[in-house]
Amino acid sequence: MSLDVQISDLIAATTDLTEAVNVKKQVLDDRADAATGAADEAEASASAAQSSASAAAESAGTATLKANAAAASADTAAAVVTGGTATLGPAPGKIPLANSKGHISPDWFIVDQLRASVEAASGGRMTVLYTANGAPCHMHVFPAFNLEDIAPGGELGSGLHPAFIFNGQPASEIFVGAYQASMMGAEAVSLPMSDPRASINFDNARNLCKANGPGWDMMSNLDWAAIALWCMANGYEPNGNTDYGRHHTNKWETARRQDGFAPGGTGTARTLTGSGPAAWAHDGTPAGIHDLVGNVWEWVTGMKLQDGRVWLAADNGLTDEPSLIDTGFDLSNATQWATHTSEGASMLVKQSLIAPATPALSPTGRLYVTAEGERMPTRGGLWAYAGAAGLAALNLYNDRTASAALRGFRLRFRAQ
């Protein structure tokens, strides 16, 4: 084959290949254009969908606003219809009003959030009661018990302990301040983490308690005795601030001193109410009655010493002094309370924790006596009294006018 023929065939083949490439390129270009068009359409569709969603959301928001406005209008109309006697939220003198959905606000059923939280945290063993001016007081609910249940041998008699009898009528519980009294403004209150009210005499302390309103009073000697005897029957004596902000033997048990000093040492070592460990409560729990032992002596009602003779309230409704009865029992010397004679002591004297009933029912504490004139009782001991402080500690050295930084008091409430 000649060279010219070969060249001619090569040119023809190249031309065919070029045409084939061009055809293939056109196919690919057509497909690319189609894909681009589809992408553009998809993007346009997405934009349209987003616009539709935005419009729908805006419409829904508008509908919600209109619905809320309608509901508010309905609620307002309902309140008008009821003549203003009903409201959606709790208010004094009003009755519950259901909203447009037929629901009554839960605030109607839990009006007192503080009380509800305290009762929930304590399992109902502590509650919150209010003074005449609305100041809150944390009160321990102390249930009634029978004497034969804590002294099965009959050493204390039988029936309800007299702390749960008021003017001859039984009570299912007494409400005792969970904390030594402190001040909120001009009112005595029972609150944690407060400086106990001290430097106060007997009459001023009781007047502060009674000023809180009907049912309020100062803790009585019978209240104190019932709690102490219950502790002994349950095999538990609380500790307390008996060594300048700490316990005198368990020195790791400390509380916050009101003067800011460290535990131990000197100073006015009152501790903030309830700032000690649970071991300083009557039942060893945070829901118990705190600081009965040590810290400050506590004035109590329903008992006095007149020229060495013990006068007592026959029940917890007869704690005013004109109602006290002569027990015929005398106290004359200072000694550890548990070793004091019970000879000649009536059941009431023993039930009132003035004389020991049995060794098992004899708490720690010292008896202090001045057997001349009128002497008013304080109980529990002081921050510096070590083993002389305790549930049985009874100070009858002073008259009703005594006031010092070492004397305080505790609230008691009885439902009227």
mmCIF file of C-alpha atoms in Angstrom:
data_model
loop_
_atom_site.group_PDB
_atom_site.id
_atom_site.type_symbol
_atom_site.label_atom_id
_atom_site.label_comp_id
_atom_site.label_asym_id
_atom_site.label_seq_id
_atom_site.Cartn_x
_atom_site.Cartn_y
_atom_site.Cartn_z
ATOM 1 C CA MET A 1 0.000 0.000 0.000
ATOM 2 C CA SER A 2 1.310 3.366 -0.989
ATOM 3 C CA LEU A 3 2.167 6.004 1.569
ATOM 4 C CA ASP A 4 -0.621 8.280 0.257
ATOM 5 C CA VAL A 5 -3.248 5.616 0.808
ATOM 6 C CA GLN A 6 -2.034 5.031 4.404
ATOM 7 C CA ILE A 7 -2.160 8.721 5.175
ATOM 8 C CA SER A 8 -5.657 8.981 3.697
ATOM 9 C CA ASP A 9 -6.885 6.050 5.827
ATOM 10 C CA LEU A 10 -5.329 7.563 9.007
ATOM 11 C CA ILE A 11 -7.032 10.922 8.361
ATOM 12 C CA ALA A 12 -10.386 9.164 7.897
ATOM 13 C CA ALA A 13 -9.963 7.204 11.142
ATOM 14 C CA THR A 14 -8.995 10.337 13.037
ATOM 15 C CA THR A 15 -12.050 12.142 11.686
ATOM 16 C CA ASP A 16 -14.312 9.272 12.805
ATOM 17 C CA LEU A 17 -12.751 9.263 16.316
ATOM 18 C CA THR A 18 -13.153 13.006 16.616
ATOM 19 C CA GLU A 19 -16.810 12.767 15.684
ATOM 20 C CA ALA A 20 -17.302 9.983 18.233
ATOM 21 C CA VAL A 21 -15.628 12.038 20.950
ATOM 22 C CA ASN A 22 -17.765 15.027 20.069
ATOM 23 C CA VAL A 23 -20.933 12.910 20.256
ATOM 24 C CA LYS A 24 -19.890 11.522 23.675
ATOM 25 C CA LYS A 25 -19.052 15.012 24.910
ATOM 26 C CA GLN A 26 -22.464 16.246 23.793
ATOM 27 C CA VAL A 27 -24.127 13.425 25.725
ATOM 28 C CA LEU A 28 -22.144 14.296 28.865
ATOM 29 C CA ASP A 29 -22.898 17.996 28.429
ATOM 30 C CA ASP A 30 -26.571 17.230 28.056
ATOM 31 C CA ARG A 31 -26.491 15.143 31.250
ATOM 32 C CA ALA A 32 -24.621 17.884 33.126
ATOM 33 C CA ASP A 33 -27.174 20.440 31.999
ATOM 34 C CA ALA A 34 -29.974 18.135 33.133
ATOM 35 C CA ALA A 35 -28.326 17.630 36.550
ATOM 36 C CA THR A 36 -27.826 21.372 36.979
ATOM 37 C CA GLY A 37 -31.435 21.968 36.103
ATOM 38 C CA ALA A 38 -32.564 19.330 38.625
ATOM 39 C CA ALA A 39 -30.383 20.894 41.321
ATOM 40 C CA ASP A 40 -31.839 24.308 40.556
ATOM 41 C CA GLU A 41 -35.325 22.875 40.762
ATOM 42 C CA ALA A 42 -34.505 21.105 44.059
ATOM 43 C CA GLU A 43 -33.090 24.316 45.518
ATOM 44 C CA ALA A 44 -36.150 26.204 44.407
ATOM 45 C CA SER A 45 -38.378 23.546 45.953
ATOM 46 C CA ALA A 46 -36.415 23.694 49.254
ATOM 47 C CA SER A 47 -36.729 27.469 49.345
ATOM 48 C CA ALA A 48 -40.412 27.208 48.693
ATOM 49 C CA ALA A 49 -40.777 24.588 51.455
ATOM 50 C CA GLN A 50 -38.839 26.764 53.924
ATOM 51 C CA SER A 51 -41.025 29.729 53.095
ATOM 52 C CA SER A 52 -44.099 27.569 53.606
ATOM 53 C CA ALA A 53 -42.775 26.332 56.983
ATOM 54 C CA SER A 54 -42.011 29.890 58.118
ATOM 55 C CA ALA A 55 -45.449 30.989 57.105
ATOM 56 C CA ALA A 56 -46.977 28.043 58.932
ATOM 57 C CA ALA A 57 -44.973 28.791 62.114
ATOM 58 C CA GLU A 58 -46.003 32.414 61.962
ATOM 59 C CA SER A 59 -49.609 31.368 61.555
ATOM 60 C CA ALA A 60 -49.289 28.957 64.508
ATOM 61 C CA GLY A 61 -47.747 31.693 66.703
ATOM 62 C CA THR A 62 -50.542 34.047 65.761
ATOM 63 C CA ALA A 63 -53.069 31.334 66.570
ATOM 64 C CA THR A 64 -51.456 30.698 69.977
ATOM 65 C CA LEU A 65 -51.510 34.392 70.841
ATOM 66 C CA LYS A 66 -55.128 34.582 69.825
ATOM 67 C CA ALA A 67 -55.914 31.459 71.871
ATOM 68 C CA ASN A 68 -54.155 32.855 74.947
ATOM 69 C CA ALA A 69 -55.937 36.141 74.550
ATOM 70 C CA ALA A 70 -59.212 34.303 74.215
ATOM 71 C CA ALA A 71 -58.450 32.222 77.322
ATOM 72 C CA ALA A 72 -57.539 35.331 79.306
ATOM 73 C CA SER A 73 -60.712 36.986 78.142
ATOM 74 C CA ALA A 74 -62.671 33.913 79.159
ATOM 75 C CA ASP A 75 -60.978 33.827 82.569
ATOM 76 C CA THR A 76 -61.639 37.522 83.080
ATOM 77 C CA ALA A 77 -65.225 37.053 82.003
ATOM 78 C CA ALA A 78 -65.631 34.125 84.401
ATOM 79 C CA ALA A 79 -64.225 36.188 87.267
ATOM 80 C CA VAL A 80 -66.669 38.966 86.399
ATOM 81 C CA VAL A 81 -69.539 36.491 86.272
ATOM 82 C CA THR A 82 -68.680 35.183 89.740
ATOM 83 C CA GLY A 83 -68.808 38.711 91.085
ATOM 84 C CA GLY A 84 -65.127 38.686 92.050
ATOM 85 C CA THR A 85 -65.628 35.936 94.634
ATOM 86 C CA ALA A 86 -63.405 33.522 92.681
ATOM 87 C CA THR A 87 -59.872 33.925 91.370
ATOM 88 C CA LEU A 88 -57.449 31.855 89.323
ATOM 89 C CA GLY A 89 -54.729 32.130 91.994
ATOM 90 C CA PRO A 90 -55.167 31.888 95.770
ATOM 91 C CA ALA A 91 -56.178 35.102 97.492
ATOM 92 C CA PRO A 92 -57.650 35.902 100.916
ATOM 93 C CA GLY A 93 -61.416 35.454 101.026
ATOM 94 C CA LYS A 94 -61.620 34.000 97.505
ATOM 95 C CA ILE A 95 -62.642 30.614 96.138
ATOM 96 C CA PRO A 96 -60.827 28.665 93.371
ATOM 97 C CA LEU A 97 -61.710 29.478 89.762
ATOM 98 C CA ALA A 98 -60.904 26.972 87.005
ATOM 99 C CA ASN A 99 -59.134 28.370 83.973
ATOM 100 C CA SER A 100 -60.436 28.116 80.400
ATOM 101 C CA LYS A 101 -59.163 24.526 80.227
ATOM 102 C CA GLY A 102 -61.062 23.527 83.327
ATOM 103 C CA HIS A 103 -57.937 23.318 85.538
ATOM 104 C CA ILE A 104 -57.561 24.750 89.047
ATOM 105 C CA SER A 105 -54.102 26.070 89.908
ATOM 106 C CA PRO A 106 -52.143 23.769 92.272
ATOM 107 C CA ASP A 107 -51.228 26.868 94.274
ATOM 108 C CA TRP A 108 -54.695 26.614 95.799
ATOM 109 C CA PHE A 109 -53.755 23.283 97.347
ATOM 110 C CA ILE A 110 -50.212 24.150 98.502
ATOM 111 C CA VAL A 111 -50.744 27.647 99.833
ATOM 112 C CA ASP A 112 -47.855 27.517 102.316
ATOM 113 C CA GLN A 113 -44.747 26.406 100.458
ATOM 114 C CA LEU A 114 -42.488 26.811 103.521
ATOM 115 C CA ARG A 115 -44.698 24.627 105.691
ATOM 116 C CA ALA A 116 -45.055 22.060 102.923
ATOM 117 C CA SER A 117 -41.289 21.840 102.429
ATOM 118 C CA VAL A 118 -40.517 21.576 106.167
ATOM 119 C CA GLU A 119 -43.153 18.893 106.690
ATOM 120 C CA ALA A 120 -41.949 16.953 103.650
ATOM 121 C CA ALA A 121 -38.304 17.112 104.753
ATOM 122 C CA SER A 122 -39.134 16.010 108.313
ATOM 123 C CA GLY A 123 -41.711 13.360 107.483
ATOM 124 C CA GLY A 124 -44.338 15.462 109.253
ATOM 125 C CA ARG A 125 -42.448 15.589 112.554
ATOM 126 C CA MET A 126 -41.782 19.307 112.159
ATOM 127 C CA THR A 127 -44.173 21.964 110.902
ATOM 128 C CA VAL A 128 -44.314 25.744 110.547
ATOM 129 C CA LEU A 129 -46.732 27.852 112.581
ATOM 130 C CA TYR A 130 -47.077 31.621 112.355
ATOM 131 C CA THR A 131 -47.195 34.452 114.840
ATOM 132 C CA ALA A 132 -49.918 37.090 114.844
ATOM 133 C CA ASN A 133 -47.801 39.183 112.470
ATOM 134 C CA GLY A 134 -46.983 36.273 110.180
ATOM 135 C CA ALA A 135 -43.466 35.401 111.374
ATOM 136 C CA PRO A 136 -42.655 31.699 110.777
ATOM 137 C CA CYS A 137 -41.797 29.351 113.652
ATOM 138 C CA HIS A 138 -40.404 25.840 113.152
ATOM 139 C CA MET A 139 -42.219 23.636 115.653
ATOM 140 C CA HIS A 140 -41.653 19.983 116.501
ATOM 141 C CA VAL A 141 -44.845 17.917 116.689
ATOM 142 C CA PHE A 142 -44.436 15.842 119.850
ATOM 143 C CA PRO A 143 -47.051 13.025 120.030
ATOM 144 C CA ALA A 144 -48.845 12.095 123.248
ATOM 145 C CA PHE A 145 -47.853 8.982 125.214
ATOM 146 C CA ASN A 146 -49.131 7.016 128.196
ATOM 147 C CA LEU A 147 -47.153 6.925 131.418
ATOM 148 C CA GLU A 148 -47.312 3.145 131.661
ATOM 149 C CA ASP A 149 -45.742 2.883 128.208
ATOM 150 C CA ILE A 150 -42.525 4.572 129.306
ATOM 151 C CA ALA A 151 -42.529 3.149 132.863
ATOM 152 C CA PRO A 152 -44.181 -0.281 132.595
ATOM 153 C CA GLY A 153 -43.586 -0.960 136.292
ATOM 154 C CA GLY A 154 -46.020 1.766 137.277
ATOM 155 C CA GLU A 155 -43.318 4.079 138.672
ATOM 156 C CA LEU A 156 -44.992 7.068 136.993
ATOM 157 C CA GLY A 157 -48.608 5.975 137.256
ATOM 158 C CA SER A 158 -50.898 5.421 134.276
ATOM 159 C CA GLY A 159 -52.823 7.337 131.651
ATOM 160 C CA LEU A 160 -51.677 10.288 129.554
ATOM 161 C CA HIS A 161 -48.674 12.215 130.737
ATOM 162 C CA PRO A 162 -50.060 15.532 132.116
ATOM 163 C CA ALA A 163 -48.207 17.449 129.405
ATOM 164 C CA PHE A 164 -50.957 16.226 127.047
ATOM 165 C CA ILE A 165 -53.864 17.304 129.264
ATOM 166 C CA PHE A 166 -55.148 20.863 129.071
ATOM 167 C CA ASN A 167 -57.728 21.879 131.659
ATOM 168 C CA GLY A 168 -58.751 18.251 131.969
ATOM 169 C CA GLN A 169 -59.016 17.683 128.208
ATOM 170 C CA PRO A 170 -56.634 15.315 126.357
ATOM 171 C CA ALA A 171 -54.494 16.465 123.442
ATOM 172 C CA SER A 172 -52.962 14.252 120.782
ATOM 173 C CA GLU A 173 -49.733 16.267 120.624
ATOM 174 C CA ILE A 174 -47.922 19.362 121.777
ATOM 175 C CA PHE A 175 -46.078 21.771 119.497
ATOM 176 C CA VAL A 176 -42.653 22.636 120.914
ATOM 177 C CA GLY A 177 -40.145 25.034 119.392
ATOM 178 C CA ALA A 178 -37.598 22.991 117.471
ATOM 179 C CA TYR A 179 -35.094 25.715 118.375
ATOM 180 C CA GLN A 180 -34.469 28.030 121.302
ATOM 181 C CA ALA A 181 -36.313 31.300 120.816
ATOM 182 C CA SER A 182 -34.689 34.081 118.807
ATOM 183 C CA MET A 183 -36.069 37.390 117.578
ATOM 184 C CA MET A 184 -37.542 38.492 114.256
ATOM 185 C CA GLY A 185 -38.182 42.170 114.699
ATOM 186 C CA ALA A 186 -40.161 42.501 117.927
ATOM 187 C CA GLU A 187 -41.457 38.914 117.876
ATOM 188 C CA ALA A 188 -40.099 35.734 119.428
ATOM 189 C CA VAL A 189 -39.659 32.987 116.836
ATOM 190 C CA SER A 190 -38.287 29.459 116.515
ATOM 191 C CA LEU A 191 -35.855 29.439 113.605
ATOM 192 C CA PRO A 192 -32.585 27.675 112.749
ATOM 193 C CA MET A 193 -29.215 29.411 112.557
ATOM 194 C CA SER A 194 -30.202 32.289 114.867
ATOM 195 C CA ASP A 195 -28.692 33.741 118.020
ATOM 196 C CA PRO A 196 -30.890 32.673 120.962
ATOM 197 C CA ARG A 197 -32.694 35.534 122.686
ATOM 198 C CA ALA A 198 -30.962 35.897 126.042
ATOM 199 C CA SER A 199 -30.494 38.519 128.783
ATOM 200 C CA ILE A 200 -34.201 38.335 129.567
ATOM 201 C CA ASN A 201 -36.127 37.750 132.785
ATOM 202 C CA PHE A 202 -38.980 35.301 133.359
ATOM 203 C CA ASP A 203 -41.926 37.670 132.872
ATOM 204 C CA ASN A 204 -40.536 39.404 129.802
ATOM 205 C CA ALA A 205 -39.783 36.068 128.175
ATOM 206 C CA ARG A 206 -43.292 34.762 128.782
ATOM 207 C CA ASN A 207 -44.887 38.009 127.630
ATOM 208 C CA LEU A 208 -42.963 37.786 124.352
ATOM 209 C CA CYS A 209 -44.333 34.288 123.803
ATOM 210 C CA LYS A 210 -47.929 35.244 124.563
ATOM 211 C CA ALA A 211 -47.694 38.309 122.331
ATOM 212 C CA ASN A 212 -47.429 35.956 119.335
ATOM 213 C CA GLY A 213 -51.186 35.410 119.536
ATOM 214 C CA PRO A 214 -53.764 32.876 120.770
ATOM 215 C CA GLY A 215 -52.291 29.463 121.563
ATOM 216 C CA TRP A 216 -48.725 30.720 122.004
ATOM 217 C CA ASP A 217 -46.919 30.444 125.343
ATOM 218 C CA MET A 218 -43.520 29.735 126.800
ATOM 219 C CA MET A 219 -42.503 26.100 127.111
ATOM 220 C CA SER A 220 -43.768 24.572 130.353
ATOM 221 C CA ASN A 221 -42.001 22.355 132.856
ATOM 222 C CA LEU A 222 -44.433 19.585 131.927
ATOM 223 C CA ASP A 223 -43.427 19.920 128.261
ATOM 224 C CA TRP A 224 -39.795 19.618 129.292
ATOM 225 C CA ALA A 225 -40.441 16.641 131.568
ATOM 226 C CA ALA A 226 -42.412 14.744 128.913
ATOM 227 C CA ILE A 227 -39.620 15.166 126.361
ATOM 228 C CA ALA A 228 -36.911 14.164 128.835
ATOM 229 C CA LEU A 229 -38.780 11.067 130.047
ATOM 230 C CA TRP A 230 -39.494 10.056 126.431
ATOM 231 C CA CYS A 231 -35.761 10.339 125.671
ATOM 232 C CA MET A 232 -34.855 8.131 128.628
ATOM 233 C CA ALA A 233 -37.483 5.533 127.737
ATOM 234 C CA ASN A 234 -36.012 5.426 124.235
ATOM 235 C CA GLY A 235 -32.484 5.020 125.582
ATOM 236 C CA TYR A 236 -31.200 8.303 124.197
ATOM 237 C CA GLU A 237 -29.862 11.437 125.883
ATOM 238 C CA PRO A 238 -28.896 14.272 123.544
ATOM 239 C CA ASN A 239 -25.589 16.088 123.773
ATOM 240 C CA GLY A 240 -25.207 19.830 123.395
ATOM 241 C CA ASN A 241 -23.072 22.933 123.728
ATOM 242 C CA THR A 242 -21.579 22.272 127.157
ATOM 243 C CA ASP A 243 -17.997 23.466 126.588
ATOM 244 C CA TYR A 244 -17.906 26.843 124.861
ATOM 245 C CA GLY A 245 -19.285 25.814 121.493
ATOM 246 C CA ARG A 246 -18.637 22.083 121.667
ATOM 247 C CA HIS A 247 -19.619 19.060 123.732
ATOM 248 C CA HIS A 248 -17.412 18.552 126.778
ATOM 249 C CA THR A 249 -16.575 14.884 126.046
ATOM 250 C CA ASN A 250 -17.312 14.495 122.310
ATOM 251 C CA LYS A 251 -15.251 17.550 121.476
ATOM 252 C CA TRP A 252 -15.597 16.939 117.739
ATOM 253 C CA GLU A 253 -19.283 17.834 118.111
ATOM 254 C CA THR A 254 -19.293 21.591 117.525
ATOM 255 C CA ALA A 255 -21.616 24.402 116.519
ATOM 256 C CA ARG A 256 -21.271 27.984 115.296
ATOM 257 C CA ARG A 257 -20.672 30.451 118.111
ATOM 258 C CA GLN A 258 -22.578 33.727 117.901
ATOM 259 C CA ASP A 259 -19.436 35.640 118.885
ATOM 260 C CA GLY A 260 -17.484 34.153 115.977
ATOM 261 C CA PHE A 261 -14.874 32.475 118.171
ATOM 262 C CA ALA A 262 -13.600 28.943 117.723
ATOM 263 C CA PRO A 263 -14.999 26.148 119.937
ATOM 264 C CA GLY A 264 -13.427 26.003 123.395
ATOM 265 C CA GLY A 265 -11.812 28.859 125.270
ATOM 266 C CA THR A 266 -13.792 31.665 126.836
ATOM 267 C CA GLY A 267 -16.355 34.286 125.884
ATOM 268 C CA THR A 268 -20.121 34.410 125.508
ATOM 269 C CA ALA A 269 -20.271 31.055 123.793
ATOM 270 C CA ARG A 270 -23.921 30.829 122.786
ATOM 271 C CA THR A 271 -24.215 28.890 119.539
ATOM 272 C CA LEU A 272 -26.617 29.536 116.685
ATOM 273 C CA THR A 273 -29.807 27.536 117.027
ATOM 274 C CA GLY A 274 -29.658 24.111 115.431
ATOM 275 C CA SER A 275 -26.111 24.643 114.114
ATOM 276 C CA GLY A 276 -24.790 21.649 116.056
ATOM 277 C CA PRO A 277 -24.967 18.015 114.903
ATOM 278 C CA ALA A 278 -28.109 15.877 114.978
ATOM 279 C CA ALA A 279 -26.783 14.349 118.210
ATOM 280 C CA TRP A 280 -27.819 17.614 119.893
ATOM 281 C CA ALA A 281 -31.503 17.015 119.091
ATOM 282 C CA HIS A 282 -33.778 15.102 121.466
ATOM 283 C CA ASP A 283 -34.197 12.164 119.074
ATOM 284 C CA GLY A 284 -30.822 12.331 117.321
ATOM 285 C CA THR A 285 -32.323 13.553 114.031
ATOM 286 C CA PRO A 286 -32.449 16.929 112.243
ATOM 287 C CA ALA A 287 -36.247 16.940 112.744
ATOM 288 C CA GLY A 288 -35.905 16.796 116.537
ATOM 289 C CA ILE A 289 -35.917 19.428 119.289
ATOM 290 C CA HIS A 290 -32.486 21.045 119.309
ATOM 291 C CA ASP A 291 -30.223 22.430 122.046
ATOM 292 C CA LEU A 292 -32.150 21.217 125.097
ATOM 293 C CA VAL A 293 -28.799 20.461 126.722
ATOM 294 C CA GLY A 294 -26.457 23.375 127.383
ATOM 295 C CA ASN A 295 -26.175 26.547 125.295
ATOM 296 C CA VAL A 296 -28.453 28.754 127.468
ATOM 297 C CA TRP A 297 -30.652 27.983 130.478
ATOM 298 C CA GLU A 298 -34.325 27.972 129.455
ATOM 299 C CA TRP A 299 -37.088 29.561 131.524
ATOM 300 C CA VAL A 300 -40.115 27.247 131.882
ATOM 301 C CA THR A 301 -43.627 27.878 133.210
ATOM 302 C CA GLY A 302 -45.848 25.756 135.461
ATOM 303 C CA MET A 303 -43.395 25.391 138.353
ATOM 304 C CA LYS A 304 -41.822 27.480 141.089
ATOM 305 C CA LEU A 305 -40.072 27.060 144.411
ATOM 306 C CA GLN A 306 -41.428 29.027 147.386
ATOM 307 C CA ASP A 307 -39.212 28.892 150.473
ATOM 308 C CA GLY A 308 -37.974 25.476 149.397
ATOM 309 C CA ARG A 309 -41.454 24.071 148.635
ATOM 310 C CA VAL A 310 -42.262 22.839 145.111
ATOM 311 C CA TRP A 311 -45.410 24.237 143.469
ATOM 312 C CA LEU A 312 -46.529 22.606 140.214
ATOM 313 C CA ALA A 313 -49.146 22.716 137.461
ATOM 314 C CA ALA A 314 -51.494 19.734 137.713
ATOM 315 C CA ASP A 315 -51.892 19.743 133.917
ATOM 316 C CA ASN A 316 -50.571 21.735 130.963
ATOM 317 C CA GLY A 317 -53.532 24.103 130.867
ATOM 318 C CA LEU A 318 -52.929 25.249 134.445
ATOM 319 C CA THR A 319 -49.450 26.757 134.153
ATOM 320 C CA ASP A 320 -50.326 30.267 135.390
ATOM 321 C CA GLU A 321 -49.026 30.821 138.901
ATOM 322 C CA PRO A 322 -52.410 31.215 140.650
ATOM 323 C CA SER A 323 -53.247 27.681 139.428
ATOM 324 C CA LEU A 324 -50.094 25.999 140.772
ATOM 325 C CA ILE A 325 -50.609 23.515 143.589
ATOM 326 C CA ASP A 326 -48.551 22.891 146.720
ATOM 327 C CA THR A 327 -46.999 19.439 146.263
ATOM 328 C CA GLY A 328 -45.772 19.109 149.852
ATOM 329 C CA PHE A 329 -42.342 18.229 148.455
ATOM 330 C CA ASP A 330 -39.282 20.280 149.408
ATOM 331 C CA LEU A 331 -35.945 20.859 147.684
ATOM 332 C CA SER A 332 -33.127 22.109 149.848
ATOM 333 C CA ASN A 333 -29.709 21.199 148.503
ATOM 334 C CA ALA A 334 -27.688 21.315 145.299
ATOM 335 C CA THR A 335 -26.694 17.900 143.999
ATOM 336 C CA GLN A 336 -26.645 15.734 140.910
ATOM 337 C CA TRP A 337 -30.335 15.457 140.088
ATOM 338 C CA ALA A 338 -30.322 11.657 139.798
ATOM 339 C CA THR A 339 -29.102 11.263 143.391
ATOM 340 C CA HIS A 340 -31.691 13.583 144.943
ATOM 341 C CA THR A 341 -34.120 11.874 147.272
ATOM 342 C CA SER A 342 -37.593 10.976 146.025
ATOM 343 C CA GLU A 343 -38.885 10.306 149.515
ATOM 344 C CA GLY A 344 -42.282 11.946 149.870
ATOM 345 C CA ALA A 345 -42.482 12.792 146.153
ATOM 346 C CA SER A 346 -45.923 12.423 144.607
ATOM 347 C CA MET A 347 -46.535 10.987 141.151
ATOM 348 C CA LEU A 348 -46.951 14.531 139.824
ATOM 349 C CA VAL A 349 -43.528 15.484 141.210
ATOM 350 C CA LYS A 350 -41.954 12.540 139.405
ATOM 351 C CA GLN A 351 -43.967 13.099 136.230
ATOM 352 C CA SER A 352 -42.726 16.707 136.278
ATOM 353 C CA LEU A 353 -39.070 15.613 136.471
ATOM 354 C CA ILE A 354 -38.568 17.266 139.853
ATOM 355 C CA ALA A 355 -37.549 14.021 141.581
ATOM 356 C CA PRO A 356 -36.283 10.744 140.055
ATOM 357 C CA ALA A 357 -38.793 7.938 139.469
ATOM 358 C CA THR A 358 -36.261 5.199 138.652
ATOM 359 C CA PRO A 359 -32.546 5.132 137.806
ATOM 360 C CA ALA A 360 -33.416 4.238 134.207
ATOM 361 C CA LEU A 361 -35.583 7.359 133.938
ATOM 362 C CA SER A 362 -33.009 9.684 135.528
ATOM 363 C CA PRO A 363 -31.244 11.911 132.987
ATOM 364 C CA THR A 364 -27.947 13.705 133.413
ATOM 365 C CA GLY A 365 -27.911 17.133 135.042
ATOM 366 C CA ARG A 366 -27.425 18.982 138.303
ATOM 367 C CA LEU A 367 -29.935 20.510 140.689
ATOM 368 C CA TYR A 368 -29.283 24.037 141.996
ATOM 369 C CA VAL A 369 -31.427 25.342 144.868
ATOM 370 C CA THR A 370 -31.893 28.486 146.905
ATOM 371 C CA ALA A 371 -34.501 27.532 149.509
ATOM 372 C CA GLU A 372 -35.499 31.089 150.386
ATOM 373 C CA GLY A 373 -38.185 33.246 148.818
ATOM 374 C CA GLU A 374 -39.651 32.702 145.358
ATOM 375 C CA ARG A 375 -37.405 30.961 142.813
ATOM 376 C CA MET A 376 -38.340 30.484 139.170
ATOM 377 C CA PRO A 377 -37.001 27.531 137.152
ATOM 378 C CA THR A 378 -34.620 27.337 134.239
ATOM 379 C CA ARG A 379 -33.651 23.994 132.728
ATOM 380 C CA GLY A 380 -30.994 22.354 130.549
ATOM 381 C CA GLY A 381 -27.743 23.993 131.574
ATOM 382 C CA LEU A 382 -25.256 26.371 130.025
ATOM 383 C CA TRP A 383 -22.450 26.412 127.472
ATOM 384 C CA ALA A 384 -19.844 26.129 130.262
ATOM 385 C CA TYR A 385 -21.480 23.542 132.557
ATOM 386 C CA ALA A 386 -19.987 20.315 131.145
ATOM 387 C CA GLY A 387 -21.551 17.288 132.899
ATOM 388 C CA ALA A 388 -23.743 19.482 135.118
ATOM 389 C CA ALA A 389 -25.820 20.331 132.032
ATOM 390 C CA GLY A 390 -28.393 17.839 130.813
ATOM 391 C CA LEU A 391 -32.062 17.042 130.456
ATOM 392 C CA ALA A 392 -32.428 16.902 134.247
ATOM 393 C CA ALA A 393 -30.483 20.123 134.959
ATOM 394 C CA LEU A 394 -32.733 22.361 137.075
ATOM 395 C CA ASN A 395 -31.667 25.795 138.305
ATOM 396 C CA LEU A 396 -33.689 27.236 141.195
ATOM 397 C CA TYR A 397 -31.109 29.771 142.338
ATOM 398 C CA ASN A 398 -32.758 32.863 140.890
ATOM 399 C CA ASP A 399 -35.901 34.917 141.247
ATOM 400 C CA ARG A 400 -38.085 36.040 138.340
ATOM 401 C CA THR A 401 -36.134 39.270 137.759
ATOM 402 C CA ALA A 402 -32.837 37.578 136.916
ATOM 403 C CA SER A 403 -31.587 38.294 133.411
ATOM 404 C CA ALA A 404 -28.218 37.570 131.905
ATOM 405 C CA ALA A 405 -26.641 36.415 128.667
ATOM 406 C CA LEU A 406 -26.950 32.856 129.946
ATOM 407 C CA ARG A 407 -30.786 32.704 130.136
ATOM 408 C CA GLY A 408 -33.200 32.194 127.240
ATOM 409 C CA PHE A 409 -36.494 30.441 126.533
ATOM 410 C CA ARG A 410 -38.434 28.326 124.041
ATOM 411 C CA LEU A 411 -41.859 28.671 122.410
ATOM 412 C CA ARG A 412 -44.789 26.296 122.845
ATOM 413 C CA PHE A 413 -48.077 26.280 120.915
ATOM 414 C CA ARG A 414 -51.421 24.700 121.600
ATOM 415 C CA ALA A 415 -54.187 24.766 119.004
ATOM 416 C CA GLN A 416 -57.205 26.654 120.326
#
